[in-house]
mmCIF file of C-alpha atoms in Angstrom:
data_model
loop_
_atom_site.group_PDB
_atom_site.id
_atom_site.type_symbol
_atom_site.label_atom_id
_atom_site.label_comp_id
_atom_site.label_asym_id
_atom_site.label_seq_id
_atom_site.Cartn_x
_atom_site.Cartn_y
_atom_site.Cartn_z
ATOM 1 C CA MET A 39 139.617 157.165 83.235
ATOM 2 C CA GLU A 40 136.683 154.809 83.229
ATOM 3 C CA GLY A 41 136.815 152.049 80.672
ATOM 4 C CA SER A 42 140.550 152.471 80.112
ATOM 5 C CA SER A 43 142.104 149.831 77.881
ATOM 6 C CA ASP A 44 144.996 149.585 80.387
ATOM 7 C CA SER A 45 142.814 147.769 82.893
ATOM 8 C CA LYS A 46 143.503 144.052 83.109
ATOM 9 C CA LYS A 47 140.761 141.665 82.105
ATOM 10 C CA ALA A 48 139.587 139.399 84.924
ATOM 11 C CA PRO A 49 140.101 135.654 84.436
ATOM 12 C CA SER A 50 137.110 133.775 83.066
ATOM 13 C CA TYR A 51 135.375 131.666 85.682
ATOM 14 C CA PRO A 52 131.792 131.227 86.883
ATOM 15 C CA SER A 53 130.557 134.090 89.064
ATOM 16 C CA PHE A 54 130.378 132.179 92.343
ATOM 17 C CA GLY A 55 132.139 133.262 95.553
ATOM 18 C CA PRO A 56 134.019 136.427 96.541
ATOM 19 C CA ALA A 57 136.715 137.965 94.375
ATOM 20 C CA CYS A 58 139.738 136.833 96.436
ATOM 21 C CA ASP A 59 140.994 134.042 98.671
ATOM 22 C CA HIS A 60 141.450 136.340 101.681
ATOM 23 C CA CYS A 61 138.223 138.383 101.841
ATOM 24 C CA ASN A 62 136.749 138.715 105.334
ATOM 25 C CA LYS A 63 139.529 136.536 106.741
ATOM 26 C CA PRO A 64 138.930 136.143 110.498
ATOM 27 C CA ASP A 65 141.519 136.125 113.262
ATOM 28 C CA THR A 66 142.568 132.479 113.691
ATOM 29 C CA SER A 67 145.059 132.944 116.534
ATOM 30 C CA ASN A 68 142.760 131.555 119.249
ATOM 31 C CA MET A 69 140.745 129.099 117.142
ATOM 32 C CA THR A 70 140.415 125.461 118.074
ATOM 33 C CA TRP A 71 141.748 122.971 115.550
ATOM 34 C CA ALA A 72 138.198 122.008 114.526
ATOM 35 C CA ASP A 73 137.126 125.645 114.044
ATOM 36 C CA GLY A 74 140.337 126.343 112.179
ATOM 37 C CA MET A 75 139.680 123.493 109.761
ATOM 38 C CA LYS A 76 136.092 124.664 109.288
ATOM 39 C CA ASN A 77 137.338 128.176 108.515
ATOM 40 C CA PHE A 78 139.951 126.802 106.128
ATOM 41 C CA PHE A 79 137.371 124.806 104.175
ATOM 42 C CA SER A 80 134.907 127.715 104.064
ATOM 43 C CA THR A 81 137.597 130.108 102.827
ATOM 44 C CA TYR A 82 138.869 127.604 100.262
ATOM 45 C CA TYR A 83 135.422 126.717 98.949
ATOM 46 C CA ALA A 84 134.432 130.380 98.673
ATOM 47 C CA SER A 85 137.506 131.220 96.586
ATOM 48 C CA PRO A 86 137.208 131.737 92.816
ATOM 49 C CA ARG A 87 139.362 128.682 92.169
ATOM 50 C CA MET A 88 136.615 126.399 93.511
ATOM 51 C CA GLY A 89 133.870 128.132 91.523
ATOM 52 C CA PRO A 90 130.513 126.308 91.477
ATOM 53 C CA ILE A 91 131.936 123.222 93.249
ATOM 54 C CA GLY A 92 132.793 125.309 96.304
ATOM 55 C CA TYR A 93 129.362 126.940 96.199
ATOM 56 C CA ILE A 94 127.654 123.535 96.083
ATOM 57 C CA LEU A 95 129.715 122.150 98.968
ATOM 58 C CA ASP A 96 129.611 125.105 101.343
ATOM 59 C CA SER A 97 126.962 127.696 100.510
ATOM 60 C CA PRO A 98 123.806 127.852 102.649
ATOM 61 C CA TYR A 99 121.989 128.197 99.328
ATOM 62 C CA SER A 100 123.522 125.077 97.817
ATOM 63 C CA PRO A 101 120.876 123.116 95.884
ATOM 64 C CA LEU A 102 121.928 120.032 97.858
ATOM 65 C CA ARG A 103 120.883 121.845 101.025
ATOM 66 C CA VAL A 104 117.858 123.746 99.731
ATOM 67 C CA VAL A 105 116.299 120.623 98.198
ATOM 68 C CA ARG A 106 116.149 119.083 101.671
ATOM 69 C CA GLU A 107 114.557 122.184 103.191
ATOM 70 C CA ILE A 108 112.071 122.748 100.325
ATOM 71 C CA PRO A 109 111.651 119.343 98.651
ATOM 72 C CA SER A 110 108.638 120.347 96.574
ATOM 73 C CA ARG A 111 110.846 121.999 93.925
ATOM 74 C CA ASN A 112 113.501 120.477 91.650
ATOM 75 C CA TRP A 113 116.349 122.727 92.776
ATOM 76 C CA ARG A 114 118.994 120.491 91.257
ATOM 77 C CA ASP A 115 117.707 120.899 87.699
ATOM 78 C CA ALA A 116 117.114 124.627 88.198
ATOM 79 C CA PHE A 117 120.685 125.112 89.409
ATOM 80 C CA GLU A 118 122.042 123.081 86.483
ATOM 81 C CA ASP A 119 120.157 125.268 83.987
ATOM 82 C CA LEU A 120 121.421 128.471 85.609
ATOM 83 C CA LEU A 121 124.960 127.136 85.700
ATOM 84 C CA ALA A 122 124.803 126.168 82.022
ATOM 85 C CA LEU A 123 123.734 129.713 81.120
ATOM 86 C CA ASP A 124 126.368 131.238 83.419
ATOM 87 C CA THR A 125 129.158 129.292 81.706
ATOM 88 C CA GLY A 126 128.035 130.354 78.235
ATOM 89 C CA GLY A 127 125.958 127.323 77.304
ATOM 90 C CA GLN A 128 122.271 126.610 76.934
ATOM 91 C CA MET A 129 119.717 125.245 79.364
ATOM 92 C CA ILE A 130 119.571 121.450 79.462
ATOM 93 C CA SER A 131 117.163 120.215 76.814
ATOM 94 C CA ASP A 132 113.958 118.311 77.555
ATOM 95 C CA ALA A 133 115.226 115.462 75.351
ATOM 96 C CA HIS A 134 118.372 115.162 77.473
ATOM 97 C CA ARG A 135 116.420 115.055 80.716
ATOM 98 C CA LYS A 136 113.873 112.587 79.314
ATOM 99 C CA ALA A 137 116.647 110.209 78.191
ATOM 100 C CA GLU A 138 118.186 110.365 81.663
ATOM 101 C CA ASP A 139 114.844 109.876 83.405
ATOM 102 C CA THR A 140 113.938 106.884 81.238
ATOM 103 C CA TYR A 141 117.167 105.060 81.925
ATOM 104 C CA ALA A 142 117.234 105.965 85.621
ATOM 105 C CA ALA A 143 113.684 104.659 86.111
ATOM 106 C CA GLN A 144 114.591 101.359 84.455
ATOM 107 C CA TYR A 145 117.831 101.109 86.430
ATOM 108 C CA VAL A 146 116.074 101.636 89.758
ATOM 109 C CA TYR A 147 113.403 99.082 88.837
ATOM 110 C CA ASP A 148 115.954 96.467 87.762
ATOM 111 C CA ASP A 149 117.995 97.031 90.921
ATOM 112 C CA ALA A 150 114.981 96.614 93.210
ATOM 113 C CA ASN A 151 113.712 93.627 91.249
ATOM 114 C CA ALA A 152 117.099 91.868 91.425
ATOM 115 C CA SER A 153 117.336 92.447 95.173
ATOM 116 C CA ILE A 154 113.815 91.123 95.841
ATOM 117 C CA ALA A 155 114.438 88.139 93.549
ATOM 118 C CA ALA A 156 117.614 87.316 95.492
ATOM 119 C CA SER A 157 115.685 87.448 98.768
ATOM 120 C CA ASN A 158 112.990 85.149 97.387
ATOM 121 C CA THR A 159 115.603 82.684 96.122
ATOM 122 C CA TYR A 160 117.150 82.357 99.563
ATOM 123 C CA ILE A 161 113.745 82.157 101.241
ATOM 124 C CA ARG A 162 112.881 79.201 99.016
ATOM 125 C CA LYS A 163 116.188 77.557 99.924
ATOM 126 C CA HIS A 164 115.395 78.004 103.600
ATOM 127 C CA GLN A 165 111.893 76.614 103.123
ATOM 128 C CA LYS A 166 113.328 73.509 101.479
ATOM 129 C CA LEU A 167 115.842 73.229 104.294
ATOM 130 C CA ASN A 168 113.115 73.505 106.919
ATOM 131 C CA ASN A 169 111.024 70.784 105.278
ATOM 132 C CA ARG A 170 113.953 68.385 105.356
ATOM 133 C CA VAL A 171 114.889 69.346 108.909
ATOM 134 C CA ALA A 172 111.301 68.850 110.080
ATOM 135 C CA GLN A 173 111.334 65.289 108.737
ATOM 136 C CA LEU A 174 114.661 64.553 110.398
ATOM 137 C CA ALA A 175 113.487 66.053 113.689
ATOM 138 C CA GLU A 176 110.389 63.867 113.615
ATOM 139 C CA VAL A 177 112.439 60.724 113.002
ATOM 140 C CA ALA A 178 114.942 61.678 115.720
ATOM 141 C CA ALA A 179 112.120 62.216 118.221
ATOM 142 C CA ARG A 180 110.550 58.914 117.267
ATOM 143 C CA ASN A 181 113.855 57.156 117.879
ATOM 144 C CA ASP A 182 114.382 58.982 121.166
ATOM 145 C CA GLU A 183 117.500 60.746 119.818
ATOM 146 C CA LYS A 184 117.036 63.813 122.000
ATOM 147 C CA ASP A 185 120.312 65.568 121.180
ATOM 148 C CA LYS A 186 119.761 65.203 117.472
ATOM 149 C CA ALA A 187 116.127 66.332 117.754
ATOM 150 C CA ALA A 188 117.217 69.408 119.730
ATOM 151 C CA PHE A 189 119.854 70.187 117.084
ATOM 152 C CA TYR A 190 117.291 70.047 114.290
ATOM 153 C CA ASP A 191 114.848 72.216 116.233
ATOM 154 C CA LYS A 192 117.561 74.832 116.755
ATOM 155 C CA MET A 193 118.489 74.690 113.075
ATOM 156 C CA ARG A 194 114.883 75.229 112.065
ATOM 157 C CA SER A 195 114.583 78.193 114.435
ATOM 158 C CA ILE A 196 117.699 79.820 112.979
ATOM 159 C CA SER A 197 116.440 79.264 109.454
ATOM 160 C CA GLU A 198 113.034 80.767 110.269
ATOM 161 C CA LYS A 199 114.712 83.882 111.680
ATOM 162 C CA ALA A 200 116.806 84.115 108.528
ATOM 163 C CA MET A 201 113.640 83.980 106.421
ATOM 164 C CA ASP A 202 112.173 86.798 108.506
ATOM 165 C CA VAL A 203 115.274 88.921 107.807
ATOM 166 C CA LEU A 204 115.090 88.184 104.089
ATOM 167 C CA ALA A 205 111.364 88.910 103.924
ATOM 168 C CA ALA A 206 111.835 92.194 105.815
ATOM 169 C CA HIS A 207 114.625 93.172 103.428
ATOM 170 C CA ALA A 208 112.429 92.488 100.391
ATOM 171 C CA LYS A 209 109.611 94.511 101.953
ATOM 172 C CA ASP A 210 111.947 97.459 102.608
ATOM 173 C CA VAL A 211 113.295 97.348 99.069
ATOM 174 C CA LYS A 212 109.764 97.368 97.646
ATOM 175 C CA SER A 213 108.744 100.250 99.906
ATOM 176 C CA ASN A 214 111.822 102.302 98.980
ATOM 177 C CA TYR A 215 111.291 101.600 95.293
ATOM 178 C CA GLU A 216 107.677 102.793 95.453
ATOM 179 C CA LYS A 217 108.925 106.085 96.937
ATOM 180 C CA GLU A 218 111.262 106.540 93.969
ATOM 181 C CA ILE A 219 108.674 105.916 91.244
ATOM 182 C CA GLY A 220 108.227 109.013 89.104
ATOM 183 C CA LYS A 221 111.357 110.783 90.387
ATOM 184 C CA SER A 222 113.722 112.417 87.924
ATOM 185 C CA ALA A 223 117.215 111.080 87.286
ATOM 186 C CA SER A 224 118.565 114.208 88.936
ATOM 187 C CA SER A 225 116.656 113.448 92.152
ATOM 188 C CA LEU A 226 117.763 109.805 92.146
ATOM 189 C CA ARG A 227 121.456 110.600 91.851
ATOM 190 C CA SER A 228 123.730 110.500 94.866
ATOM 191 C CA HIS A 229 125.242 113.831 95.933
ATOM 192 C CA GLY A 230 128.571 113.121 94.271
ATOM 193 C CA HIS A 231 127.057 111.775 91.082
ATOM 194 C CA TRP A 232 124.843 114.828 90.758
ATOM 195 C CA ILE A 233 127.981 117.000 90.744
ATOM 196 C CA VAL A 234 129.400 114.683 88.063
ATOM 197 C CA SER A 235 126.207 115.113 86.019
ATOM 198 C CA LEU A 236 126.832 118.875 85.880
ATOM 199 C CA MET A 237 130.027 118.074 83.983
ATOM 200 C CA THR A 238 128.568 115.408 81.688
ATOM 201 C CA SER A 239 125.615 117.612 80.693
ATOM 202 C CA GLY A 240 127.988 120.414 79.681
ATOM 203 C CA ALA A 241 126.823 122.785 82.414
ATOM 204 C CA LEU A 242 130.213 122.680 84.175
ATOM 205 C CA PRO A 243 133.005 122.636 81.564
ATOM 206 C CA GLY A 244 136.673 122.584 82.439
ATOM 207 C CA TRP A 245 136.422 120.135 85.342
ATOM 208 C CA TYR A 246 137.217 116.442 85.822
ATOM 209 C CA TRP A 247 136.061 113.809 88.276
ATOM 210 C CA ARG A 248 137.560 110.651 89.699
ATOM 211 C CA GLU A 249 135.888 107.994 91.815
ATOM 212 C CA TYR A 250 138.063 105.722 93.922
ATOM 213 C CA ILE A 251 137.699 102.719 96.132
ATOM 214 C CA SER A 252 138.240 103.515 99.823
ATOM 215 C CA ALA A 253 137.701 101.884 103.194
ATOM 216 C CA ASP A 254 134.756 104.240 103.737
ATOM 217 C CA GLY A 255 132.844 103.752 100.506
ATOM 218 C CA ALA A 256 133.122 105.622 97.231
ATOM 219 C CA LEU A 257 135.625 108.500 97.329
ATOM 220 C CA MET A 258 134.996 111.338 94.852
ATOM 221 C CA GLU A 259 137.541 113.821 93.546
ATOM 222 C CA PHE A 260 136.643 116.979 91.619
ATOM 223 C CA GLY A 261 139.217 119.263 90.043
ATOM 224 C CA ARG A 262 139.894 121.817 87.332
ATOM 225 C CA LEU A 263 141.359 120.745 83.998
ATOM 226 C CA ASN A 264 144.445 122.568 82.705
ATOM 227 C CA ALA A 265 143.849 125.553 84.987
ATOM 228 C CA PRO A 266 146.461 128.256 85.620
ATOM 229 C CA SER A 267 148.098 128.137 89.038
ATOM 230 C CA GLU A 268 145.828 130.819 90.515
ATOM 231 C CA LEU A 269 142.735 128.772 89.614
ATOM 232 C CA ARG A 270 144.082 125.259 90.152
ATOM 233 C CA ALA A 271 141.877 123.378 92.598
ATOM 234 C CA ASN A 272 140.580 119.995 93.593
ATOM 235 C CA VAL A 273 138.739 118.387 96.475
ATOM 236 C CA GLN A 274 138.287 114.796 97.646
ATOM 237 C CA ILE A 275 135.211 113.729 99.573
ATOM 238 C CA THR A 276 133.326 110.482 100.138
ATOM 239 C CA GLU A 277 129.639 109.966 99.486
ATOM 240 C CA LYS A 278 129.324 109.173 103.180
ATOM 241 C CA GLU A 279 130.770 112.569 104.117
ATOM 242 C CA LEU A 280 128.479 114.332 101.645
ATOM 243 C CA SER A 281 125.469 112.542 103.112
ATOM 244 C CA GLN A 282 126.522 113.371 106.662
ATOM 245 C CA HIS A 283 126.831 117.040 105.729
ATOM 246 C CA PHE A 284 123.710 117.527 103.616
ATOM 247 C CA VAL A 285 121.328 114.948 105.099
ATOM 248 C CA ASP A 286 122.442 114.656 108.726
ATOM 249 C CA GLU A 287 123.454 118.355 108.905
ATOM 250 C CA GLN A 288 126.884 117.600 110.342
ATOM 251 C CA PRO A 289 129.792 120.040 109.893
ATOM 252 C CA HIS A 290 132.289 119.372 107.126
ATOM 253 C CA ASN A 291 134.320 116.342 108.068
ATOM 254 C CA PHE A 292 136.202 115.717 104.844
ATOM 255 C CA GLY A 293 139.302 113.591 104.543
ATOM 256 C CA THR A 294 138.212 110.878 106.977
ATOM 257 C CA ALA A 295 138.255 107.992 104.481
ATOM 258 C CA LEU A 296 140.982 105.417 105.023
ATOM 259 C CA PRO A 297 142.708 103.704 102.100
ATOM 260 C CA ILE A 298 141.989 100.103 101.215
ATOM 261 C CA PRO A 299 144.575 97.736 102.793
ATOM 262 C CA ARG A 300 147.149 97.416 100.027
ATOM 263 C CA ASP A 301 148.054 93.835 100.888
ATOM 264 C CA ARG A 302 144.451 92.698 100.460
ATOM 265 C CA LEU A 303 144.080 94.558 97.168
ATOM 266 C CA LEU A 304 147.320 93.025 95.867
ATOM 267 C CA ALA A 305 146.293 89.540 96.985
ATOM 268 C CA PHE A 306 142.881 89.928 95.361
ATOM 269 C CA SER A 307 144.371 91.171 92.081
ATOM 270 C CA GLN A 308 146.602 88.079 92.027
ATOM 271 C CA GLY A 309 143.663 85.747 92.573
ATOM 272 C CA LEU A 310 144.700 84.846 96.130
ATOM 273 C CA LEU A 311 141.441 86.049 97.681
ATOM 274 C CA GLU A 312 138.182 84.513 96.535
ATOM 275 C CA ALA A 313 134.888 86.331 96.852
ATOM 276 C CA PRO A 314 131.938 84.052 96.120
ATOM 277 C CA LYS A 315 128.679 86.004 96.052
ATOM 278 C CA SER A 316 126.938 83.862 98.666
ATOM 279 C CA LYS A 317 129.650 84.805 101.144
ATOM 280 C CA ILE A 318 129.318 88.557 100.674
ATOM 281 C CA ASP A 319 125.862 89.932 100.063
ATOM 282 C CA PRO A 320 123.031 88.107 98.288
ATOM 283 C CA PHE A 321 121.338 91.408 97.483
ATOM 284 C CA LYS A 322 124.109 93.001 95.429
ATOM 285 C CA SER A 323 124.157 92.420 91.700
ATOM 286 C CA PHE A 324 127.942 92.750 91.358
ATOM 287 C CA ASP A 325 130.461 90.144 92.476
ATOM 288 C CA PRO A 326 133.990 91.343 93.234
ATOM 289 C CA SER A 327 136.450 90.077 90.636
ATOM 290 C CA THR A 328 139.760 91.051 89.093
ATOM 291 C CA SER A 329 137.759 92.828 86.367
ATOM 292 C CA SER A 330 135.986 95.018 88.933
ATOM 293 C CA VAL A 331 136.342 98.785 88.538
ATOM 294 C CA LEU A 332 138.939 100.119 90.954
ATOM 295 C CA MET A 333 138.813 103.747 89.820
ATOM 296 C CA GLN A 334 136.817 105.761 87.306
ATOM 297 C CA ALA A 335 137.989 109.042 85.808
ATOM 298 C CA GLY A 336 136.099 111.344 83.489
ATOM 299 C CA SER A 337 136.230 114.698 81.755
ATOM 300 C CA THR A 338 134.380 116.545 79.007
ATOM 301 C CA GLU A 339 134.935 118.862 76.096
ATOM 302 C CA SER A 340 132.699 120.861 73.806
ATOM 303 C CA VAL A 341 132.761 119.619 70.197
ATOM 304 C CA LYS A 342 131.294 120.865 66.928
ATOM 305 C CA ARG A 343 128.778 118.717 65.097
ATOM 306 C CA PRO A 344 128.622 118.503 61.285
ATOM 307 C CA ASP A 345 125.561 120.781 61.314
ATOM 308 C CA GLY A 346 127.511 123.462 63.175
ATOM 309 C CA SER A 347 125.851 122.947 66.564
ATOM 310 C CA THR A 348 127.874 122.188 69.682
ATOM 311 C CA ALA A 349 127.703 119.071 71.851
ATOM 312 C CA THR A 350 129.373 117.788 75.006
ATOM 313 C CA LYS A 351 131.720 114.856 74.559
ATOM 314 C CA VAL A 352 132.300 112.794 77.700
ATOM 315 C CA TYR A 353 135.479 110.757 78.161
ATOM 316 C CA ILE A 354 135.422 107.983 80.775
ATOM 317 C CA ARG A 355 138.290 105.703 81.803
ATOM 318 C CA ASN A 356 137.798 102.719 84.101
ATOM 319 C CA GLU A 357 140.870 101.303 85.857
ATOM 320 C CA LEU A 358 140.349 97.625 86.721
ATOM 321 C CA VAL A 359 141.783 95.532 89.536
ATOM 322 C CA ASN A 360 143.793 93.446 87.063
ATOM 323 C CA GLY A 361 145.650 96.532 85.827
ATOM 324 C CA ASN A 362 143.741 96.915 82.589
ATOM 325 C CA SER A 363 142.158 100.190 81.526
ATOM 326 C CA VAL A 364 138.931 100.605 79.547
ATOM 327 C CA GLU A 365 138.291 103.938 77.818
ATOM 328 C CA THR A 366 134.969 105.031 76.349
ATOM 329 C CA ASP A 367 133.598 108.299 75.021
ATOM 330 C CA TYR A 368 130.018 109.445 74.596
ATOM 331 C CA THR A 369 128.508 112.378 72.733
ATOM 332 C CA GLN A 370 125.058 113.407 73.913
ATOM 333 C CA GLU A 371 124.192 109.918 75.216
ATOM 334 C CA PRO A 372 122.857 110.711 78.715
ATOM 335 C CA GLY A 373 121.321 107.275 79.338
ATOM 336 C CA GLU A 374 124.533 105.427 78.499
ATOM 337 C CA ILE A 375 126.541 107.828 80.650
ATOM 338 C CA ILE A 376 124.343 107.151 83.685
ATOM 339 C CA LYS A 377 124.749 103.416 83.111
ATOM 340 C CA GLU A 378 128.546 103.717 82.892
ATOM 341 C CA ILE A 379 128.833 105.832 86.031
ATOM 342 C CA TRP A 380 126.285 104.002 88.198
ATOM 343 C CA ASN A 381 127.629 100.559 87.288
ATOM 344 C CA ALA A 382 131.144 101.663 88.225
ATOM 345 C CA ARG A 383 129.847 102.848 91.601
ATOM 346 C CA LYS A 384 128.269 99.443 92.284
ATOM 347 C CA SER A 385 131.475 97.683 91.368
ATOM 348 C CA ILE A 386 133.630 99.991 93.497
ATOM 349 C CA GLU A 387 131.377 99.694 96.552
ATOM 350 C CA CYS A 388 131.064 95.909 96.347
ATOM 351 C CA LEU A 389 134.815 95.482 95.913
ATOM 352 C CA GLY A 390 135.462 97.890 98.786
ATOM 353 C CA ASP A 391 133.114 96.037 101.132
ATOM 354 C CA PHE A 392 134.961 92.800 100.478
ATOM 355 C CA LEU A 393 138.508 94.165 100.705
ATOM 356 C CA VAL A 394 137.844 96.086 103.924
ATOM 357 C CA ALA A 395 135.898 93.521 105.907
ATOM 358 C CA GLY A 396 136.467 90.265 104.055
ATOM 359 C CA PRO A 397 133.642 87.817 103.383
ATOM 360 C CA GLN A 398 130.526 89.025 105.196
ATOM 361 C CA GLN A 399 128.041 86.803 106.981
ATOM 362 C CA ASP A 400 124.588 86.841 105.437
ATOM 363 C CA PRO A 401 121.422 84.848 106.257
ATOM 364 C CA SER A 402 122.228 82.160 103.704
ATOM 365 C CA ASP A 403 125.802 81.387 104.766
ATOM 366 C CA MET A 404 124.901 78.194 106.576
ATOM 367 C CA LEU A 405 122.836 76.624 103.795
ATOM 368 C CA ASP A 406 125.561 74.770 101.901
ATOM 369 C CA GLU A 407 127.156 73.377 105.053
ATOM 370 C CA VAL A 408 123.798 72.415 106.532
ATOM 371 C CA ASP A 409 122.750 70.733 103.294
ATOM 372 C CA GLN A 410 125.824 68.519 103.506
ATOM 373 C CA ILE A 411 124.990 67.529 107.087
ATOM 374 C CA ILE A 412 121.384 66.813 106.194
ATOM 375 C CA ASP A 413 122.386 64.832 103.113
ATOM 376 C CA GLN A 414 124.500 62.594 105.342
ATOM 377 C CA ASP A 415 121.672 62.156 107.846
ATOM 378 C CA PHE A 416 119.138 61.451 105.125
ATOM 379 C CA ALA A 417 121.467 58.877 103.620
ATOM 380 C CA GLY A 418 121.742 57.115 106.961
ATOM 381 C CA TYR A 419 117.989 57.045 107.527
ATOM 382 C CA GLU A 420 117.221 56.000 103.975
ATOM 383 C CA ASP A 421 119.607 53.078 104.223
ATOM 384 C CA GLU A 422 117.719 51.879 107.271
ATOM 385 C CA SER A 423 114.292 52.616 105.724
ATOM 386 C CA ARG A 424 113.435 54.764 108.737
ATOM 387 C CA LEU A 425 111.829 57.643 106.814
#
């Protein structure tokens, strides 16, 4: 009999994907390993347990794919609104989006400005260096000190090339920033952080995220909170893998990230590895330290306000290198949430770069050492009144 009360009620989950984990299951007996893995991921992502996350990662109609093919529309925001309605909520308010956009615009400006300022600082240091070297080269030539004159000429040439690199970097940063002016916060988010924003806005309740340090950049994890066994699910994927899939159109290649060398992480946490900024990257605004964020975890819940309306409360926990944990919660504070999440990403990436590769060479590495050499040479010439 139709409508019988004996029929079991289906579990409550967003209406994405087929109704079972085994629908349209192909014959895998003669598949290559690569094709088998691709089939596994597609089947897993299409299952109800993965819900919207699986749809985003694997569907040909994923907003992360469609936005690249038809960039004139804001598919990310449209998807978020539809998802919010599908999960029983309301479309994201204009006030929420405006708060996000305002903070994101300021964040992008500050980031570009800091990077250009760093380039200009090092260019000025090189210019000062070149002026001193030019004087020393002139004196050396006058005194027929050919080896020393050749050394100074080579030093000046290296410094001029370094200034070219720094100037080109500043120009690229400015050009990229100008392309981002006027973009929404949603458009400016990385692939992984956009998925996180679906949770923090309340459009995707019942899920958590974690962001880890890895040898291949930021590693994201998405999973269901307190789900029954038939709906329990999670997935780990790096931002690099997401970019390769959605920007470079490469097949899924998840799980390629290597862990950070544990011995280096332990040594750094104990203060045995130093990471001065000038030895890593002059353009990054975060220095690795024992208070750097090692992992960020977050989840949300719907709460009632005093006026009876509902709001999304966001819980964020940052695990630091020194073993400490910092917990914060936000209720309808989209700008502060972006700040918390984006700052953690910067910290994680900068720390990862250092722990994987060690101190990196940058165009300004030689300045301190060269200054010492020049100071000695200047002292010698000044004593003899030869300048």
